């Protein structure tokens, strides 16, 4: 299905650069590997233009051509992604620290990378019993509050493709394991403005998350802790705080 160019009007930038990033984003949305015809279909750009851009990306190491003639994201993007994740983590820590100070629980920031989420920052709780997720850890999106918060901002067809590619392994008996079930869950998240992991990733652990609006590649912040303590935190108090911090973080990211 043709979706047309991702930017509907000139932004004042260099058109070829904008087109290059559009194609890279389309490749990422498609799981990292596409055919030229798919890029043409989704971007609305002429095949010769796409072919010229892809040749340049391949020669620079930001894309590679498979034996099947399909194009995949290249290894040089890894360094860019790692550096960007570190920068996001640095920007996020003061906001996470405020969240941990207010709630007493561990706060995290994660970004969506392909079919998985990656934790890029954390401020731990001062409680002796606390949640700890190593920065840099990758987990499937469907069993986490941060993953669900980010997926709630994606179109339904993109969510279905992401979940189909990744699979929906049951981490606990509470994990949502069907696309239909997840689509219903995401509808609830859009209505209430936050996501919950109620023992879906790890038994006895509860997590609340909100998306960082407008963050590149998708991002979310969360608090997590033992279910017994987390149930004493009222969403009426903590969710407005998390939404405010997410908006302030988004403003810093977009102006940096």
C-alpha positions as CSV (number, residue, x, y, z in Angstrom):
1,X,0.0,0.0,0.0
2,X,1.4,3.4,-1.0
3,X,1.6,5.8,1.9
4,X,3.3,8.6,0.1
5,X,6.3,10.6,1.2
6,X,6.6,10.8,5.0
7,X,7.1,14.6,4.9
8,X,4.2,16.2,3.1
9,X,5.9,19.6,2.8
10,X,9.4,21.1,2.6
11,X,11.0,21.6,6.0
12,X,13.7,24.0,4.9
13,X,16.3,21.2,4.9
14,X,18.2,19.6,2.2
15,X,15.8,17.3,0.3
16,X,18.2,14.5,-0.4
17,X,19.1,14.3,3.3
18,X,15.5,14.2,4.3
19,X,14.8,11.5,1.8
20,X,17.7,9.5,3.1
21,X,16.5,9.5,6.6
22,X,12.9,8.8,5.5
23,X,14.2,5.6,3.8
24,X,16.2,4.6,6.9
25,X,13.2,5.0,9.1
26,X,11.0,3.0,6.6
27,X,13.6,0.2,6.8
28,X,13.6,0.3,10.6
29,X,9.7,0.2,10.6
30,X,9.9,-2.8,8.3
31,X,12.1,-4.8,10.7
32,X,15.5,-3.7,9.2
33,X,15.3,-5.3,5.7
34,X,13.2,-4.4,2.6
35,X,13.2,-4.6,-1.1
36,X,13.5,-1.5,-3.3
37,X,9.9,-2.0,-4.5
38,X,8.7,-1.9,-0.9
39,X,10.6,1.3,-0.3
40,X,9.1,2.8,-3.4
41,X,5.6,1.7,-2.4
42,X,5.9,3.1,1.1
43,X,7.7,6.3,0.4
44,X,6.2,7.4,-2.9
45,X,9.7,8.2,-4.3
46,X,10.8,7.1,-7.8
47,X,12.8,3.9,-8.0
48,X,15.9,5.6,-9.5
49,X,16.0,8.0,-6.7
50,X,15.7,5.3,-4.1
51,X,18.4,3.2,-5.9
52,X,20.8,6.1,-5.9
53,X,20.3,6.8,-2.2
54,X,20.7,3.2,-1.3
55,X,23.9,2.8,-3.2
56,X,25.3,5.8,-1.2
57,X,24.2,4.2,2.1
58,X,25.7,0.9,1.2
59,X,29.1,2.5,0.2
60,X,29.1,4.3,3.6
61,X,28.2,1.2,5.6
62,X,24.8,2.5,6.8
63,X,23.0,-0.2,4.7
64,X,24.0,-3.5,3.0
65,X,22.7,-5.4,0.1
66,X,21.7,-9.0,0.8
67,X,22.3,-11.9,-1.6
68,X,18.5,-11.8,-2.2
69,X,19.0,-8.2,-3.5
70,X,17.0,-6.8,-0.5
71,X,18.5,-4.0,1.5
72,X,19.2,-4.2,5.3
73,X,20.3,-1.7,7.8
74,X,24.1,-1.5,8.0
75,X,26.6,-2.0,10.9
76,X,27.7,1.6,11.1
77,X,24.2,2.5,12.5
78,X,25.0,0.5,15.6
79,X,27.6,3.1,16.8
80,X,25.2,5.9,16.1
81,X,22.4,4.2,18.1
82,X,24.7,3.4,21.0
83,X,25.8,7.0,21.2
84,X,22.3,8.3,20.9
85,X,21.2,5.9,23.7
86,X,23.9,7.3,26.0
87,X,22.8,10.8,25.3
88,X,19.2,10.0,26.0
89,X,20.2,8.3,29.2
90,X,22.1,11.4,30.3
91,X,19.2,13.7,29.6
92,X,16.7,11.4,31.3
93,X,18.5,10.9,34.7
94,X,17.5,14.2,36.4
95,X,13.8,13.5,35.5
96,X,14.1,9.9,36.7
97,X,15.7,11.0,39.9
98,X,12.7,13.3,40.6
99,X,10.4,10.4,39.9
100,X,12.3,8.1,42.2
101,X,12.4,10.7,44.9
102,X,8.6,11.3,44.7
103,X,7.6,7.6,44.6
104,X,10.5,5.8,46.4
105,X,10.6,3.2,43.5
106,X,13.0,2.5,40.7
107,X,12.5,4.6,37.6
108,X,13.6,3.7,34.1
109,X,13.8,5.0,30.6
110,X,13.6,2.8,27.5
111,X,13.5,3.2,23.8
112,X,12.0,1.0,21.0
113,X,14.6,-0.6,18.8
114,X,13.1,-2.8,16.2
115,X,11.0,-5.4,17.9
116,X,12.5,-4.9,21.3
117,X,12.8,-2.2,23.9
118,X,16.2,-1.2,25.2
119,X,16.7,0.3,28.7
120,X,18.9,3.4,28.4
121,X,18.7,4.9,31.9
122,X,17.8,4.0,35.5
123,X,17.6,5.6,38.9
124,X,17.3,2.8,41.6
125,X,15.0,2.8,44.6
126,X,16.6,3.3,48.0
127,X,14.6,0.3,49.4
128,X,16.6,-2.8,50.2
129,X,14.2,-4.8,48.1
130,X,14.1,-3.1,44.7
131,X,13.9,-3.7,41.0
132,X,17.1,-3.6,39.0
133,X,17.2,-3.6,35.2
134,X,20.6,-3.3,33.7
135,X,21.0,-0.4,31.3
136,X,21.4,-1.8,27.8
137,X,19.2,-4.8,28.5
138,X,16.9,-5.7,25.6
139,X,13.5,-7.4,26.2
140,X,10.5,-8.0,24.0
141,X,8.0,-5.1,24.0
142,X,4.8,-7.0,24.6
143,X,5.5,-8.0,28.2
144,X,6.6,-4.6,29.5
145,X,4.8,-1.4,30.5
146,X,7.3,0.7,28.6
147,X,6.9,-1.4,25.5
148,X,3.1,-1.2,25.6
149,X,3.2,2.6,26.3
150,X,5.3,3.0,23.1
151,X,3.3,0.6,21.0
152,X,0.1,2.6,21.9
153,X,1.5,5.4,19.8
154,X,1.9,3.2,16.7
155,X,-0.7,2.4,14.0
156,X,-2.5,-0.9,14.5
157,X,-0.9,-2.5,11.4
158,X,2.6,-1.5,12.6
159,X,1.9,-3.0,16.0
160,X,0.7,-6.2,14.4
161,X,3.8,-6.5,12.2
162,X,6.1,-5.8,15.2
163,X,4.4,-8.5,17.3
164,X,4.3,-11.0,14.5
165,X,8.0,-10.6,13.8
166,X,9.0,-10.7,17.5
167,X,6.6,-13.4,18.6
168,X,4.7,-13.1,21.9
169,X,6.4,-15.5,24.3
170,X,4.7,-15.9,27.6
171,X,7.1,-14.6,30.3
172,X,4.5,-15.3,33.0
173,X,0.9,-16.6,33.1
174,X,-0.2,-13.0,32.9
175,X,1.6,-12.1,29.7
176,X,-0.6,-11.1,26.8
177,X,0.2,-13.5,24.0
178,X,-2.1,-12.6,21.1
179,X,-2.1,-9.7,18.7
180,X,-5.8,-9.2,19.3
181,X,-5.4,-9.1,23.0
182,X,-2.6,-6.6,22.7
183,X,-4.6,-4.4,20.4
184,X,-7.4,-4.3,23.0
185,X,-4.8,-3.5,25.7
186,X,-3.3,-0.7,23.7
187,X,-6.8,0.8,23.2
188,X,-7.2,1.0,27.0
189,X,-3.7,2.6,27.3
190,X,-4.7,5.3,24.8
191,X,-7.8,6.0,26.8
192,X,-6.2,6.2,30.2
193,X,-2.8,7.7,29.2
194,X,-0.5,5.1,30.8
195,X,0.5,1.5,30.6
196,X,0.7,-1.2,33.4
197,X,2.8,-4.3,33.6
198,X,1.0,-6.3,36.2
199,X,3.3,-9.3,36.7
200,X,3.6,-9.8,32.9
201,X,7.4,-9.7,32.7
202,X,8.2,-11.0,36.2
203,X,6.0,-12.5,38.8
204,X,5.4,-10.2,41.8
205,X,6.6,-7.0,39.9
206,X,4.3,-4.1,38.9
207,X,5.2,-1.3,36.7
208,X,3.6,1.9,35.4
209,X,4.8,3.7,32.2
210,X,4.0,6.7,30.1
211,X,5.4,7.5,26.6
212,X,7.7,10.4,26.0
213,X,5.8,12.4,23.4
214,X,7.5,13.0,20.1
215,X,10.7,11.2,21.1
216,X,12.7,9.9,18.2
217,X,12.4,6.1,17.8
218,X,9.8,6.0,20.6
219,X,10.6,6.3,24.3
220,X,8.9,5.8,27.6
221,X,9.6,6.3,31.3
222,X,8.4,4.0,34.1
223,X,8.5,3.2,37.8
224,X,8.6,-0.4,39.0
225,X,8.7,-2.3,42.3
226,X,7.3,-5.2,44.2
227,X,3.6,-5.6,43.7
228,X,2.8,-5.1,47.4
229,X,4.5,-1.6,47.5
230,X,3.3,-0.5,44.0
231,X,-0.3,-1.1,44.8
232,X,0.0,1.5,47.5
233,X,0.9,4.1,44.9
234,X,-2.2,5.7,43.5
235,X,-2.3,6.3,39.8
236,X,-4.2,9.6,40.4
237,X,-1.0,10.9,42.1
238,X,1.8,9.3,40.1
239,X,0.6,9.3,36.5
240,X,0.2,13.2,36.3
241,X,3.7,13.5,37.7
242,X,5.1,11.0,35.1
243,X,3.2,12.7,32.3
244,X,4.7,16.1,33.3
245,X,8.2,14.7,33.5
246,X,7.8,12.9,30.2
247,X,6.7,16.2,28.5
248,X,9.6,18.1,30.1
249,X,12.1,15.4,28.9
250,X,10.6,15.5,25.4
251,X,11.1,19.2,25.3
252,X,14.7,18.8,26.2
253,X,15.3,16.1,23.7
254,X,13.7,18.0,20.8
255,X,15.6,21.2,21.5
256,X,19.0,19.6,22.3
